[in-house]
GROMACS .gro file of C-alpha atoms in nm:
model
  392
    1MET     CA    1   2.028  -2.453  -0.451
    2THR     CA    2   2.163  -2.359  -0.791
    3SER     CA    3   2.459  -2.122  -0.809
    4ASN     CA    4   2.284  -1.924  -1.085
    5PRO     CA    5   2.046  -1.679  -0.907
    6LEU     CA    6   1.702  -1.603  -1.039
    7ARG     CA    7   1.698  -1.240  -1.150
    8ILE     CA    8   1.364  -1.087  -1.052
    9GLY     CA    9   1.290  -0.739  -1.187
   10LEU     CA   10   1.071  -0.543  -0.947
   11LEU     CA   11   0.859  -0.273  -1.107
   12TRP     CA   12   0.683  -0.008  -0.897
   13HIS     CA   13   0.843  -0.141  -0.581
   14THR     CA   14   1.075   0.075  -0.368
   15LEU     CA   15   1.301   0.074  -0.064
   16ARG     CA   16   1.349   0.450  -0.083
   17SER     CA   17   1.000   0.597  -0.078
   18GLY     CA   18   0.883   0.807   0.214
   19ASN     CA   19   0.542   0.650   0.152
   20LEU     CA   20   0.584   0.362   0.393
   21GLY     CA   21   0.290   0.186   0.231
   22CYS     CA   22   0.488   0.144  -0.091
   23GLY     CA   23   0.781   0.018   0.114
   24ALA     CA   24   0.556  -0.227   0.300
   25LEU     CA   25   0.441  -0.374  -0.031
   26THR     CA   26   0.800  -0.406  -0.149
   27ILE     CA   27   0.942  -0.576   0.161
   28ALA     CA   28   0.646  -0.813   0.194
   29ASN     CA   29   0.649  -0.909  -0.173
   30MET     CA   30   1.026  -0.964  -0.169
   31SER     CA   31   0.980  -1.198   0.128
   32LEU     CA   32   0.707  -1.395  -0.050
   33LEU     CA   33   0.909  -1.416  -0.372
   34ASP     CA   34   1.217  -1.533  -0.180
   35GLU     CA   35   1.015  -1.804  -0.001
   36ALA     CA   36   0.868  -1.918  -0.331
   37ALA     CA   37   1.206  -1.927  -0.504
   38ARG     CA   38   1.365  -2.128  -0.225
   39ALA     CA   39   1.078  -2.377  -0.239
   40ALA     CA   40   1.154  -2.411  -0.611
   41GLY     CA   41   1.525  -2.463  -0.542
   42ARG     CA   42   1.637  -2.119  -0.658
   43GLU     CA   43   1.819  -1.831  -0.497
   44VAL     CA   44   1.712  -1.480  -0.593
   45GLU     CA   45   1.872  -1.156  -0.697
   46PHE     CA   46   1.628  -0.866  -0.697
   47HIS     CA   47   1.668  -0.595  -0.959
   48LEU     CA   48   1.484  -0.296  -0.822
   49PHE     CA   49   1.375  -0.034  -1.075
   50GLU     CA   50   1.358   0.258  -0.828
   51PHE     CA   51   1.135   0.564  -0.856
   52ALA     CA   52   1.159   0.756  -0.527
   53SER     CA   53   1.420   0.885  -0.284
   54ASP     CA   54   1.249   1.053   0.014
   55ALA     CA   55   1.379   0.783   0.250
   56ASP     CA   56   1.615   0.486   0.265
   57TYR     CA   57   1.539   0.160   0.445
   58ARG     CA   58   1.745  -0.078   0.233
   59SER     CA   59   1.914  -0.197   0.550
   60SER     CA   60   1.583  -0.350   0.665
   61VAL     CA   61   1.609  -0.627   0.404
   62SER     CA   62   1.877  -0.895   0.372
   63PHE     CA   63   1.814  -0.996   0.011
   64PRO     CA   64   2.064  -0.928  -0.269
   65VAL     CA   65   1.940  -0.611  -0.442
   66VAL     CA   66   2.068  -0.440  -0.756
   67GLU     CA   67   1.922  -0.091  -0.803
   68HIS     CA   68   1.838   0.076  -1.134
   69HIS     CA   69   1.708   0.430  -1.159
   70PHE     CA   70   1.389   0.395  -1.362
   71SER     CA   71   1.311   0.665  -1.616
   72VAL     CA   72   1.064   0.638  -1.902
   73LYS     CA   73   1.273   0.877  -2.110
   74LYS     CA   74   1.590   0.676  -2.054
   75SER     CA   75   1.418   0.347  -2.130
   76LEU     CA   76   1.268   0.442  -2.466
   77THR     CA   77   1.574   0.323  -2.658
   78PRO     CA   78   1.604  -0.060  -2.661
   79GLY     CA   79   1.980  -0.042  -2.596
   80SER     CA   80   1.961   0.196  -2.300
   81PRO     CA   81   2.100   0.081  -1.961
   82VAL     CA   82   1.748   0.052  -1.812
   83ALA     CA   83   1.620  -0.147  -2.110
   84ARG     CA   84   1.925  -0.376  -2.101
   85ALA     CA   85   1.883  -0.434  -1.729
   86MET     CA   86   1.519  -0.530  -1.778
   87ALA     CA   87   1.605  -0.762  -2.068
   88GLU     CA   88   1.851  -0.948  -1.845
   89CYS     CA   89   1.583  -1.031  -1.586
   90ASP     CA   90   1.428  -1.379  -1.577
   91ILE     CA   91   1.088  -1.244  -1.473
   92ALA     CA   92   0.937  -0.899  -1.413
   93VAL     CA   93   0.707  -0.854  -1.112
   94ASP     CA   94   0.496  -0.537  -1.113
   95ILE     CA   95   0.296  -0.427  -0.807
   96GLY     CA   96   0.179  -0.092  -0.947
   97SER     CA   97   0.257   0.091  -0.619
   98GLY     CA   98  -0.047  -0.094  -0.489
   99ASP     CA   99  -0.316   0.125  -0.646
  100SER     CA  100  -0.165   0.313  -0.942
  101PHE     CA  101  -0.269   0.098  -1.240
  102THR     CA  102  -0.562   0.327  -1.319
  103ASP     CA  103  -0.619   0.654  -1.501
  104ILE     CA  104  -0.782   0.839  -1.211
  105TYR     CA  105  -0.443   0.994  -1.126
  106GLY     CA  106  -0.406   1.138  -1.476
  107TRP     CA  107  -0.288   1.017  -1.814
  108ARG     CA  108   0.083   1.081  -1.746
  109ARG     CA  109   0.095   0.847  -1.446
  110PHE     CA  110  -0.106   0.587  -1.635
  111PHE     CA  111   0.142   0.607  -1.924
  112ASN     CA  112   0.434   0.552  -1.687
  113LEU     CA  113   0.266   0.244  -1.536
  114ALA     CA  114   0.176   0.110  -1.880
  115TRP     CA  115   0.518   0.180  -2.033
  116SER     CA  116   0.707  -0.008  -1.762
  117LYS     CA  117   0.497  -0.317  -1.834
  118TYR     CA  118   0.558  -0.281  -2.205
  119LEU     CA  119   0.931  -0.250  -2.136
  120ALA     CA  120   0.931  -0.604  -1.994
  121LEU     CA  121   0.707  -0.746  -2.265
  122ARG     CA  122   0.916  -0.583  -2.540
  123ALA     CA  123   1.220  -0.768  -2.404
  124SER     CA  124   1.022  -1.098  -2.394
  125VAL     CA  125   1.053  -1.107  -2.014
  126PRO     CA  126   0.758  -1.286  -1.847
  127LEU     CA  127   0.544  -1.024  -1.671
  128LEU     CA  128   0.351  -1.094  -1.351
  129LEU     CA  129   0.123  -0.842  -1.181
  130SER     CA  130   0.133  -0.894  -0.805
  131PRO     CA  131  -0.180  -0.833  -0.591
  132GLN     CA  132  -0.293  -0.475  -0.646
  133THR     CA  133  -0.591  -0.255  -0.719
  134ILE     CA  134  -0.682  -0.273  -1.087
  135GLY     CA  135  -0.867   0.025  -1.234
  136PRO     CA  136  -1.089   0.204  -1.268
  137PHE     CA  137  -1.011   0.308  -1.625
  138GLU     CA  138  -1.232   0.598  -1.728
  139ARG     CA  139  -1.077   0.677  -2.067
  140ARG     CA  140  -1.143   0.441  -2.358
  141SER     CA  141  -0.780   0.456  -2.470
  142CYS     CA  142  -0.659   0.361  -2.121
  143ARG     CA  143  -0.905   0.072  -2.098
  144PHE     CA  144  -0.777  -0.058  -2.431
  145ALA     CA  145  -0.409  -0.026  -2.334
  146ALA     CA  146  -0.462  -0.179  -1.988
  147ALA     CA  147  -0.653  -0.475  -2.131
  148MET     CA  148  -0.388  -0.536  -2.397
  149LEU     CA  149  -0.105  -0.536  -2.142
  150MET     CA  150  -0.286  -0.760  -1.892
  151ARG     CA  151  -0.382  -1.001  -2.167
  152ARG     CA  152  -0.013  -1.046  -2.244
  153ALA     CA  153   0.088  -1.083  -1.878
  154LEU     CA  154   0.177  -1.422  -1.740
  155ARG     CA  155  -0.058  -1.374  -1.445
  156VAL     CA  156  -0.261  -1.089  -1.290
  157TYR     CA  157  -0.348  -1.088  -0.919
  158THR     CA  158  -0.608  -0.851  -0.777
  159ARG     CA  159  -0.630  -0.760  -0.410
  160ASP     CA  160  -1.005  -0.704  -0.378
  161ARG     CA  161  -1.343  -0.790  -0.529
  162GLN     CA  162  -1.385  -0.455  -0.703
  163SER     CA  163  -1.059  -0.502  -0.895
  164THR     CA  164  -1.166  -0.852  -0.996
  165ALA     CA  165  -1.495  -0.705  -1.121
  166CYS     CA  166  -1.302  -0.439  -1.315
  167MET     CA  167  -1.107  -0.711  -1.496
  168ALA     CA  168  -1.433  -0.888  -1.578
  169GLU     CA  169  -1.563  -0.564  -1.731
  170LEU     CA  170  -1.254  -0.563  -1.953
  171GLY     CA  171  -1.327  -0.920  -2.063
  172LEU     CA  172  -1.033  -1.055  -1.863
  173GLN     CA  173  -1.211  -1.258  -1.596
  174ASP     CA  174  -1.015  -1.567  -1.702
  175ARG     CA  175  -0.687  -1.378  -1.640
  176ALA     CA  176  -0.762  -1.259  -1.285
  177ARG     CA  177  -0.672  -1.436  -0.963
  178GLU     CA  178  -0.807  -1.268  -0.653
  179SER     CA  179  -0.562  -1.249  -0.364
  180ILE     CA  180  -0.513  -0.975  -0.102
  181ASP     CA  181  -0.268  -0.697  -0.020
  182VAL     CA  182   0.077  -0.850   0.036
  183ALA     CA  183   0.144  -0.609   0.326
  184PHE     CA  184  -0.045  -0.852   0.551
  185ARG     CA  185   0.283  -1.045   0.540
  186LEU     CA  186   0.506  -0.749   0.629
  187PRO     CA  187   0.749  -0.868   0.901
  188PHE     CA  188   0.731  -0.680   1.232
  189GLU     CA  189   0.814  -0.707   1.603
  190ARG     CA  190   0.512  -0.735   1.832
  191ARG     CA  191   0.583  -0.487   2.112
  192GLU     CA  192   0.443  -0.428   2.459
  193LYS     CA  193   0.112  -0.244   2.459
  194PHE     CA  194   0.091   0.117   2.575
  195ASN     CA  195  -0.211   0.039   2.793
  196VAL     CA  196  -0.014  -0.078   3.097
  197ASP     CA  197  -0.140   0.249   3.250
  198GLY     CA  198  -0.504   0.142   3.218
  199LYS     CA  199  -0.585   0.406   2.957
  200VAL     CA  200  -0.721   0.343   2.608
  201HIS     CA  201  -0.455   0.439   2.354
  202TYR     CA  202  -0.624   0.548   2.032
  203GLY     CA  203  -0.411   0.619   1.727
  204LEU     CA  204  -0.511   0.872   1.462
  205ASN     CA  205  -0.325   0.826   1.134
  206ILE     CA  206  -0.339   1.157   0.948
  207SER     CA  207  -0.270   1.223   0.579
  208ALA     CA  208  -0.116   1.553   0.470
  209LEU     CA  209  -0.251   1.483   0.121
  210LEU     CA  210  -0.606   1.500   0.255
  211TYR     CA  211  -0.559   1.754   0.535
  212ARG     CA  212  -0.370   2.043   0.376
  213PRO     CA  213  -0.596   2.278   0.174
  214GLU     CA  214  -0.342   2.331  -0.109
  215HIS     CA  215  -0.396   1.970  -0.222
  216ARG     CA  216  -0.768   2.038  -0.278
  217SER     CA  217  -0.851   1.687  -0.162
  218ARG     CA  218  -1.222   1.752  -0.112
  219GLU     CA  219  -1.264   1.834  -0.480
  220ARG     CA  220  -1.009   1.579  -0.599
  221PHE     CA  221  -1.158   1.281  -0.413
  222SER     CA  222  -1.520   1.404  -0.387
  223LEU     CA  223  -1.507   1.409  -0.007
  224THR     CA  224  -1.821   1.496   0.186
  225CYS     CA  225  -1.634   1.734   0.417
  226GLU     CA  226  -1.299   1.905   0.459
  227ASN     CA  227  -1.055   1.650   0.598
  228ALA     CA  228  -0.897   1.910   0.827
  229ASP     CA  229  -1.235   1.972   0.989
  230LEU     CA  230  -1.290   1.595   1.030
  231VAL     CA  231  -0.945   1.538   1.184
  232ASP     CA  232  -0.967   1.836   1.421
  233THR     CA  233  -1.311   1.722   1.537
  234LEU     CA  234  -1.189   1.365   1.592
  235ILE     CA  235  -0.897   1.485   1.803
  236GLU     CA  236  -1.121   1.708   2.015
  237LYS     CA  237  -1.391   1.441   2.060
  238LEU     CA  238  -1.142   1.166   2.151
  239LEU     CA  239  -0.955   1.391   2.395
  240ALA     CA  240  -1.287   1.459   2.568
  241VAL     CA  241  -1.342   1.087   2.637
  242PRO     CA  242  -1.222   0.991   2.989
  243ASP     CA  243  -0.908   0.772   3.000
  244VAL     CA  244  -0.845   0.798   2.624
  245GLU     CA  245  -0.500   0.902   2.509
  246VAL     CA  246  -0.470   1.014   2.145
  247HIS     CA  247  -0.157   0.918   1.950
  248LEU     CA  248  -0.084   1.101   1.623
  249VAL     CA  249   0.052   0.855   1.366
  250SER     CA  250   0.227   0.939   1.040
  251HIS     CA  251   0.291   0.697   0.753
  252LEU     CA  252   0.438   0.916   0.478
  253LEU     CA  253   0.760   1.116   0.495
  254ALA     CA  254   0.858   1.362   0.223
  255ASN     CA  255   1.128   1.612   0.137
  256ASP     CA  256   0.843   1.855   0.065
  257VAL     CA  257   0.689   1.949   0.400
  258ARG     CA  258   0.349   2.001   0.234
  259HIS     CA  259   0.330   1.625   0.175
  260ASP     CA  260   0.497   1.506   0.496
  261ASP     CA  261   0.255   1.344   0.742
  262HIS     CA  262   0.496   1.367   1.036
  263VAL     CA  263   0.541   1.742   0.994
  264LEU     CA  264   0.162   1.776   1.000
  265CYS     CA  265   0.132   1.553   1.307
  266ARG     CA  266   0.392   1.768   1.483
  267GLU     CA  267   0.192   2.082   1.400
  268LEU     CA  268  -0.125   1.921   1.535
  269HIS     CA  269   0.057   1.810   1.850
  270GLU     CA  270   0.159   2.172   1.910
  271ARG     CA  271  -0.207   2.277   1.877
  272TYR     CA  272  -0.326   1.986   2.092
  273PRO     CA  273  -0.048   1.925   2.347
  274GLN     CA  274  -0.257   1.661   2.528
  275THR     CA  275  -0.193   1.429   2.233
  276VAL     CA  276   0.105   1.195   2.199
  277LEU     CA  277   0.326   1.243   1.894
  278MET     CA  278   0.444   0.902   1.773
  279PRO     CA  279   0.799   0.893   1.630
  280CYS     CA  280   0.909   0.942   1.273
  281PHE     CA  281   0.939   0.578   1.169
  282SER     CA  282   1.259   0.453   1.008
  283SER     CA  283   1.097   0.177   0.799
  284PRO     CA  284   0.761   0.014   0.724
  285SER     CA  285   0.832  -0.269   0.970
  286GLU     CA  286   0.919  -0.017   1.242
  287ALA     CA  287   0.588   0.161   1.179
  288LYS     CA  288   0.393  -0.165   1.204
  289SER     CA  289   0.579  -0.265   1.521
  290GLU     CA  290   0.488   0.063   1.693
  291ILE     CA  291   0.128   0.061   1.566
  292SER     CA  292   0.090  -0.286   1.724
  293ARG     CA  293   0.123  -0.117   2.066
  294LEU     CA  294  -0.205   0.077   2.021
  295ASP     CA  295  -0.553  -0.031   2.134
  296PHE     CA  296  -0.730   0.123   1.832
  297LEU     CA  297  -0.636   0.306   1.514
  298ALA     CA  298  -0.843   0.525   1.283
  299GLY     CA  299  -0.656   0.613   0.966
  300SER     CA  300  -0.653   0.759   0.617
  301ARG     CA  301  -0.335   0.592   0.488
  302MET     CA  302  -0.444   0.245   0.380
  303HIS     CA  303  -0.121   0.071   0.476
  304ALA     CA  304  -0.124   0.226   0.821
  305THR     CA  305  -0.466   0.065   0.866
  306ILE     CA  306  -0.336  -0.266   0.727
  307ALA     CA  307  -0.044  -0.248   0.973
  308ALA     CA  308  -0.301  -0.219   1.253
  309PHE     CA  309  -0.533  -0.488   1.118
  310SER     CA  310  -0.256  -0.742   1.053
  311SER     CA  311  -0.102  -0.685   1.398
  312GLY     CA  312  -0.435  -0.737   1.575
  313VAL     CA  313  -0.531  -0.374   1.646
  314PRO     CA  314  -0.900  -0.288   1.589
  315VAL     CA  315  -0.911  -0.029   1.314
  316VAL     CA  316  -1.146   0.224   1.161
  317PRO     CA  317  -1.037   0.280   0.798
  318LEU     CA  318  -1.129   0.632   0.685
  319GLY     CA  319  -1.117   0.566   0.313
  320TYR     CA  320  -1.119   0.822   0.034
  321SER     CA  321  -1.115   0.586  -0.266
  322ARG     CA  322  -1.260   0.250  -0.362
  323LYS     CA  323  -0.938   0.069  -0.268
  324PHE     CA  324  -1.031   0.097   0.103
  325VAL     CA  325  -1.386  -0.028   0.069
  326GLY     CA  326  -1.283  -0.301  -0.175
  327LEU     CA  327  -1.014  -0.437   0.056
  328TYR     CA  328  -1.210  -0.432   0.380
  329GLU     CA  329  -1.530  -0.566   0.226
  330THR     CA  330  -1.323  -0.851   0.081
  331LEU     CA  331  -1.203  -0.924   0.435
  332GLY     CA  332  -1.558  -0.912   0.572
  333TYR     CA  333  -1.466  -0.633   0.814
  334PRO     CA  334  -1.771  -0.453   0.960
  335LEU     CA  335  -1.633  -0.107   1.042
  336ILE     CA  336  -1.546   0.090   0.726
  337GLY     CA  337  -1.552   0.468   0.696
  338ASP     CA  338  -1.608   0.610   0.349
  339CYS     CA  339  -1.520   0.980   0.337
  340SER     CA  340  -1.672   1.016  -0.009
  341ARG     CA  341  -2.016   0.900   0.108
  342GLN     CA  342  -2.058   0.941   0.484
  343THR     CA  343  -2.101   1.276   0.656
  344LYS     CA  344  -1.852   1.413   0.905
  345GLU     CA  345  -2.095   1.337   1.186
  346ASP     CA  346  -2.132   0.976   1.071
  347LEU     CA  347  -1.756   0.930   1.047
  348VAL     CA  348  -1.695   1.076   1.392
  349ALA     CA  349  -1.965   0.851   1.538
  350LEU     CA  350  -1.806   0.550   1.367
  351VAL     CA  351  -1.466   0.622   1.522
  352LEU     CA  352  -1.614   0.681   1.867
  353SER     CA  353  -1.813   0.356   1.846
  354ALA     CA  354  -1.503   0.137   1.808
  355GLU     CA  355  -1.425   0.110   2.180
  356GLY     CA  356  -1.771  -0.029   2.257
  357ARG     CA  357  -1.736  -0.287   1.978
  358LYS     CA  358  -1.390  -0.410   2.070
  359GLU     CA  359  -1.473  -0.778   2.118
  360SER     CA  360  -1.660  -0.812   1.788
  361LEU     CA  361  -1.386  -0.620   1.608
  362LEU     CA  362  -1.117  -0.849   1.750
  363ALA     CA  363  -1.314  -1.149   1.624
  364ALA     CA  364  -1.343  -0.986   1.280
  365LEU     CA  365  -0.967  -0.920   1.280
  366GLU     CA  366  -0.896  -1.283   1.358
  367SER     CA  367  -1.113  -1.419   1.078
  368GLY     CA  368  -0.993  -1.151   0.836
  369ASN     CA  369  -0.628  -1.229   0.902
  370VAL     CA  370  -0.690  -1.600   0.853
  371LEU     CA  371  -0.846  -1.520   0.515
  372ALA     CA  372  -0.564  -1.284   0.417
  373LEU     CA  373  -0.282  -1.517   0.515
  374GLY     CA  374  -0.454  -1.807   0.340
  375ARG     CA  375  -0.477  -1.609   0.018
  376LEU     CA  376  -0.115  -1.504   0.039
  377GLU     CA  377  -0.010  -1.863   0.100
  378ALA     CA  378  -0.192  -1.958  -0.221
  379TYR     CA  379  -0.021  -1.667  -0.402
  380ARG     CA  380   0.319  -1.781  -0.276
  381ASP     CA  381   0.248  -2.139  -0.388
  382ASP     CA  382   0.155  -2.008  -0.735
  383LEU     CA  383   0.484  -1.818  -0.743
  384THR     CA  384   0.672  -2.137  -0.658
  385GLN     CA  385   0.513  -2.316  -0.955
  386ILE     CA  386   0.585  -2.024  -1.188
  387ILE     CA  387   0.947  -1.997  -1.076
  388ALA     CA  388   0.999  -2.373  -1.104
  389GLY     CA  389   0.896  -2.348  -1.470
  390LEU     CA  390   1.145  -2.069  -1.558
  391PRO     CA  391   1.465  -2.164  -1.744
  392ARG     CA  392   1.770  -2.209  -1.523
   0.00000   0.00000   0.00000
């Protein structure tokens, strides 16, 4: 190993976000990058350009990390501390928070995602886009800017077929390499199952973003029904099934209680005391370890469903955007709920059908995980080649 560490700038990664999905992406990608660097004979020093502070699970990683508070305003001047820190990196790795390189969340967020990429390119730092959802881009100006930035990137990895198709629509099919969500490699501890009591332990992962009326999720995501009505019905229907125990699972913590999933789960547990309130998880790996104890999980936070899938728990994704359908279709998984297309009755029936399809779902999990891990092994091998070619 060389004594000169490889300085990897991590954009849109975080070890401080209450959104444990973003943390799962960060920890898994850091692990893959570290493996790749070691295979290339390099040690790493991660430079994390942070953007959130609702939580803190830095202690769950053992890699050297230097933190920089990212701010578009503070990075506009080439000589600013953030700009200097980026210029000193050997490579910039951008994961786009998994699904944020799009304009569907508004022009301001798109500008932030685009500017951070330009910040690396302006400093002549090689830019790599790790596996993520790409698009859609509805505004012509955003399509132009996104295409320009990706054309200048060293490599762009998509995590599903729909994102690969989006790049083809932008004329960038030769730039795309289809991989899968890196959270399939999130480290975890496989724990003893809950079902030592002979009951079926069914987890419901609930999103405050979708459930609480003030977020206007039905209008925002074109949902076929109110999410609160769907969730309440699922709890009542599952509780009515003999020998089923319902566990309420959160995957996003926030300083603002309106956005905090665990606060919502606690409220629902008070309304439905027969349910089991799962703990407030301390890290993404802790969440995955506890989810692995369940027999089934139905969920609206994508990385909660990935935690289940990648730990061998049959899952019913209750998606609200194309990232869910794109990912699970890419994996060839047969049980996908689409809250923007299916009725409440169809979604409830889908969740209730999972127990009777357990064997086929377990087989689908096995083949899907083989596919996912194979793609991530190829991604890691690509990273090794890229890192080996960087100046020492």
